Short mmCIF file of C-alpha atoms in Angstrom, two decimals:
data_model
loop_
_atom_site.label_atom_id
_atom_site.label_comp_id
_atom_site.label_asym_id
_atom_site.label_seq_id
_atom_site.Cartn_x
_atom_site.Cartn_y
_atom_site.Cartn_z
CA UNK A 1255 12.78 -33.23 -24.87
CA UNK A 1256 10.49 -33.66 -21.85
CA UNK A 1257 8.50 -30.85 -20.21
CA UNK A 1258 7.11 -31.23 -16.69
CA UNK A 1259 4.60 -28.81 -15.16
CA UNK A 1260 5.51 -28.29 -11.51
CA UNK A 1261 3.34 -25.23 -10.87
CA UNK A 1262 0.98 -23.42 -13.23
CA UNK A 1263 -0.80 -21.09 -10.82
CA UNK A 1264 -0.37 -17.41 -10.04
CA UNK A 1265 0.68 -15.27 -7.11
CA UNK A 1266 -2.74 -15.91 -5.56
CA UNK A 1267 -1.73 -19.06 -3.69
CA UNK A 1268 -3.94 -22.15 -3.75
CA UNK A 1269 -3.68 -25.35 -1.73
CA UNK A 1270 -3.79 -27.55 -4.82
CA UNK A 1271 -1.81 -25.42 -7.28
CA UNK A 1272 1.57 -23.75 -7.02
CA UNK A 1273 2.92 -20.67 -8.82
CA UNK A 1274 5.02 -20.91 -11.96
CA UNK A 1275 7.64 -23.65 -12.02
CA UNK A 1276 8.56 -26.00 -14.85
CA UNK A 1277 11.26 -28.55 -15.60
CA UNK A 1278 12.65 -29.11 -19.08
CA UNK A 1279 14.69 -32.27 -19.64
CA UNK A 1280 16.94 -32.34 -22.67
CA UNK A 1281 19.20 -35.19 -23.70
CA UNK A 1282 22.01 -34.41 -21.26
CA UNK A 1283 20.74 -31.53 -19.12
CA UNK A 1284 17.88 -30.60 -16.81
CA UNK A 1285 16.56 -27.03 -16.66
CA UNK A 1286 14.29 -25.30 -14.17
CA UNK A 1287 12.11 -22.56 -15.68
CA UNK A 1288 11.04 -20.07 -13.00
CA UNK A 1289 10.43 -21.14 -9.43
CA UNK A 1290 7.63 -19.70 -7.34
CA UNK A 1291 6.59 -20.73 -3.84
CA UNK A 1292 7.03 -24.45 -3.19
CA UNK A 1293 8.70 -25.32 -6.49
CA UNK A 1294 11.57 -27.28 -4.92
CA UNK A 1295 9.18 -29.38 -2.81
CA UNK A 1296 6.83 -29.99 -5.73
CA UNK A 1297 9.78 -31.08 -7.87
CA UNK A 1298 10.55 -33.75 -5.29
CA UNK A 1299 6.91 -34.84 -5.33
CA UNK A 1300 7.29 -35.27 -9.10
CA UNK A 1301 10.42 -37.38 -8.51
CA UNK A 1302 12.70 -34.61 -9.78
CA UNK A 1303 15.54 -33.72 -7.44
CA UNK A 1304 17.02 -30.24 -7.12
CA UNK A 1305 20.35 -32.08 -7.24
CA UNK A 1306 19.78 -32.76 -10.94
CA UNK A 1307 19.18 -29.16 -12.07
CA UNK A 1308 21.92 -27.85 -14.37
CA UNK A 1309 20.51 -24.45 -15.29
CA UNK A 1310 17.76 -22.14 -14.04
CA UNK A 1311 15.95 -19.68 -16.30
CA UNK A 1312 13.92 -16.81 -14.84
CA UNK A 1313 11.51 -14.76 -16.95
CA UNK A 1314 11.25 -11.81 -14.55
CA UNK A 1315 11.77 -10.85 -10.92
CA UNK A 1316 8.34 -11.15 -9.31
CA UNK A 1317 8.33 -13.45 -6.25
CA UNK A 1318 5.79 -15.90 -7.67
CA UNK A 1319 8.48 -16.75 -10.23
CA UNK A 1320 11.70 -16.42 -8.17
CA UNK A 1321 11.09 -16.96 -4.46
CA UNK A 1322 12.22 -20.60 -4.35
CA UNK A 1323 15.73 -19.70 -5.48
CA UNK A 1324 16.77 -19.45 -1.83
CA UNK A 1325 15.33 -22.86 -0.80
CA UNK A 1326 17.00 -24.34 -3.87
CA UNK A 1327 20.43 -22.96 -2.97
CA UNK A 1328 20.00 -23.71 0.74
CA UNK A 1329 18.97 -27.33 0.16
CA UNK A 1330 21.77 -27.83 -2.36
CA UNK A 1331 24.34 -26.71 0.22
CA UNK A 1332 22.95 -28.35 3.34
CA UNK A 1333 21.72 -31.78 2.23
CA UNK A 1334 23.68 -34.43 4.20
CA UNK A 1335 25.93 -36.74 2.17
CA UNK A 1336 25.52 -34.58 -0.94
CA UNK A 1337 28.20 -32.26 -2.27
CA UNK A 1338 27.40 -30.57 -5.54
CA UNK A 1339 30.43 -30.21 -7.77
CA UNK A 1340 28.92 -29.49 -11.19
CA UNK A 1341 28.48 -25.78 -11.96
CA UNK A 1342 25.12 -24.03 -11.83
CA UNK A 1343 24.14 -21.45 -14.42
CA UNK A 1344 21.32 -19.02 -13.62
CA UNK A 1345 19.79 -16.90 -16.37
CA UNK A 1346 17.46 -13.93 -16.07
CA UNK A 1347 16.52 -10.62 -17.66
CA UNK A 1348 18.54 -7.42 -17.51
CA UNK A 1349 18.70 -6.43 -13.85
CA UNK A 1350 18.73 -10.01 -12.59
CA UNK A 1351 22.35 -9.95 -11.41
CA UNK A 1352 21.66 -7.06 -9.03
CA UNK A 1353 18.50 -8.83 -7.83
CA UNK A 1354 20.46 -12.05 -7.24
CA UNK A 1355 23.20 -10.32 -5.26
CA UNK A 1356 20.75 -8.44 -3.04
CA UNK A 1357 18.46 -11.44 -2.54
CA UNK A 1358 21.22 -13.88 -1.61
CA UNK A 1359 23.02 -11.30 0.57
CA UNK A 1360 20.13 -11.56 3.03
CA UNK A 1361 21.37 -15.07 3.89
CA UNK A 1362 25.12 -14.52 3.52
CA UNK A 1363 27.45 -17.49 3.31
CA UNK A 1364 24.63 -19.82 4.38
CA UNK A 1365 23.71 -20.25 0.72
CA UNK A 1366 26.51 -18.72 -1.36
CA UNK A 1367 29.69 -20.19 0.17
CA UNK A 1368 29.63 -23.38 -1.90
CA UNK A 1369 32.03 -25.86 -3.51
CA UNK A 1370 30.71 -25.38 -7.03
CA UNK A 1371 30.64 -22.45 -9.45
CA UNK A 1372 27.51 -20.33 -9.77
CA UNK A 1373 27.34 -18.18 -12.89
CA UNK A 1374 24.63 -15.53 -13.26
CA UNK A 1375 23.91 -14.31 -16.78
CA UNK A 1376 21.60 -11.53 -17.92
CA UNK A 1377 19.73 -11.84 -21.23
CA UNK A 1378 17.60 -9.48 -23.28
CA UNK A 1379 16.97 -10.40 -26.92
CA UNK A 1380 19.51 -13.01 -28.01
CA UNK A 1381 20.06 -16.31 -29.77
CA UNK A 1382 22.77 -18.68 -28.55
CA UNK A 1383 23.77 -22.17 -29.66
CA UNK A 1384 25.09 -24.79 -27.24
CA UNK A 1385 26.34 -28.33 -27.94
CA UNK A 1386 22.98 -30.08 -28.35
CA UNK A 1387 20.45 -27.27 -28.10
CA UNK A 1388 19.87 -23.61 -28.82
CA UNK A 1389 18.33 -20.76 -26.85
CA UNK A 1390 16.49 -17.72 -28.10
CA UNK A 1391 14.94 -15.03 -25.93
CA UNK A 1392 12.56 -12.17 -26.60
CA UNK A 1393 11.29 -9.21 -24.63
CA UNK A 1394 7.81 -9.67 -23.21
CA UNK A 1395 5.27 -7.05 -22.14
CA UNK A 1396 5.20 -7.30 -18.37
CA UNK A 1397 7.69 -5.93 -15.84
CA UNK A 1398 11.38 -5.92 -14.92
CA UNK A 1399 12.58 -6.37 -18.52
CA UNK A 1400 10.63 -9.63 -18.66
CA UNK A 1401 11.77 -12.15 -21.25
CA UNK A 1402 10.40 -15.31 -22.81
CA UNK A 1403 12.46 -18.34 -23.82
CA UNK A 1404 12.60 -20.57 -26.88
CA UNK A 1405 14.48 -23.86 -26.53
CA UNK A 1406 15.31 -25.95 -29.58
CA UNK A 1407 16.75 -29.46 -29.46
CA UNK A 1408 16.66 -32.49 -31.75
CA UNK A 1409 14.49 -30.69 -34.27
CA UNK A 1410 11.83 -29.59 -31.77
CA UNK A 1411 11.05 -26.17 -30.34
CA UNK A 1412 9.44 -25.30 -26.99
CA UNK A 1413 8.53 -21.72 -26.08
CA UNK A 1414 7.76 -20.41 -22.58
CA UNK A 1415 6.41 -16.88 -22.22
CA UNK A 1416 6.38 -16.30 -18.49
CA UNK A 1417 4.03 -13.43 -17.64
CA UNK A 1418 3.19 -11.19 -20.58
CA UNK A 1419 0.52 -9.15 -22.27
CA UNK A 1420 -0.09 -9.55 -25.98
CA UNK A 1421 3.03 -8.33 -27.82
CA UNK A 1422 4.97 -8.90 -31.00
CA UNK A 1423 7.83 -10.33 -28.94
CA UNK A 1424 5.95 -13.48 -28.01
CA UNK A 1425 4.41 -13.87 -31.48
CA UNK A 1426 7.87 -13.75 -33.05
CA UNK A 1427 9.46 -16.03 -30.45
CA UNK A 1428 6.71 -18.64 -30.79
CA UNK A 1429 6.71 -18.93 -34.59
CA UNK A 1430 6.09 -22.55 -35.63
CA UNK A 1431 6.92 -23.90 -32.16
CA UNK A 1432 6.03 -27.50 -31.38
CA UNK A 1433 4.94 -26.55 -27.86
CA UNK A 1434 3.92 -23.09 -26.61
CA UNK A 1435 3.39 -22.43 -22.91
CA UNK A 1436 1.53 -19.16 -22.37
CA UNK A 1437 0.33 -17.61 -19.16
CA UNK A 1438 -3.37 -16.80 -18.88
CA UNK A 1439 -4.18 -15.13 -15.59
CA UNK A 1440 -7.66 -13.68 -16.10
CA UNK A 1441 -10.82 -14.35 -18.14
CA UNK A 1442 -11.73 -12.13 -21.07
CA UNK A 1443 -14.05 -9.94 -18.98
CA UNK A 1444 -11.33 -9.25 -16.35
CA UNK A 1445 -8.47 -7.98 -18.51
CA UNK A 1446 -5.44 -6.85 -16.48
CA UNK A 1447 -2.46 -5.17 -18.12
CA UNK A 1448 0.68 -7.28 -18.32
CA UNK A 1449 -1.26 -10.54 -18.50
CA UNK A 1450 -3.11 -12.54 -21.13
CA UNK A 1451 -6.75 -13.52 -21.45
CA UNK A 1452 -7.86 -16.76 -23.15
CA UNK A 1453 -8.74 -14.89 -26.35
CA UNK A 1454 -5.35 -13.21 -26.46
CA UNK A 1455 -3.58 -16.51 -25.88
CA UNK A 1456 -5.52 -18.00 -28.77
CA UNK A 1457 -4.65 -15.03 -30.96
CA UNK A 1458 -0.95 -15.48 -30.24
CA UNK A 1459 -1.10 -19.19 -31.04
CA UNK A 1460 -2.88 -18.49 -34.32
CA UNK A 1461 -0.49 -15.73 -35.38
CA UNK A 1462 2.52 -17.85 -34.42
CA UNK A 1463 1.22 -20.86 -36.34
CA UNK A 1464 1.28 -23.09 -33.31
#
């Protein structure tokens, strides 16, 4: 299991730091976790091609986590001498399918008329086992039915919260994880609902035994 930080910033754009975007490499598959502004380009800078992505997992619908879905689909379709044939699975919270259909409809067949299968799946609070890995999700305290993800493979567990406030959902999901990726948008003296402070992130890690 390999985890690559592509962007760890927020919706307040910075020249040196992009919004949320991460790549998780398992034994036989490559996953993209969220994809804010510039994620596809920054993946290429990290020597990770959008051509390699097998599945995309979105935590919620805010643009600093989803906006690069269109550049991803557009580049996948229009790159010369590249025809994607392997299917693409896109996961998101309840409501994501409607978001996907409306978002992609703005561009019509320019991004959706493709030679491979795209499957969009909505998740809420589930656990699912695949061939070489398992997925567990939990409801977070943010917006748009936000969810966090727990990936387990080869005896290791990685948990990604996406945006969230302190909640039992992330404490439960993160129990005894080997790696926990939490958002932390504001310092302790600037608490904003729906987001974590450093103290709250530390509390979650302690309670989850991470």
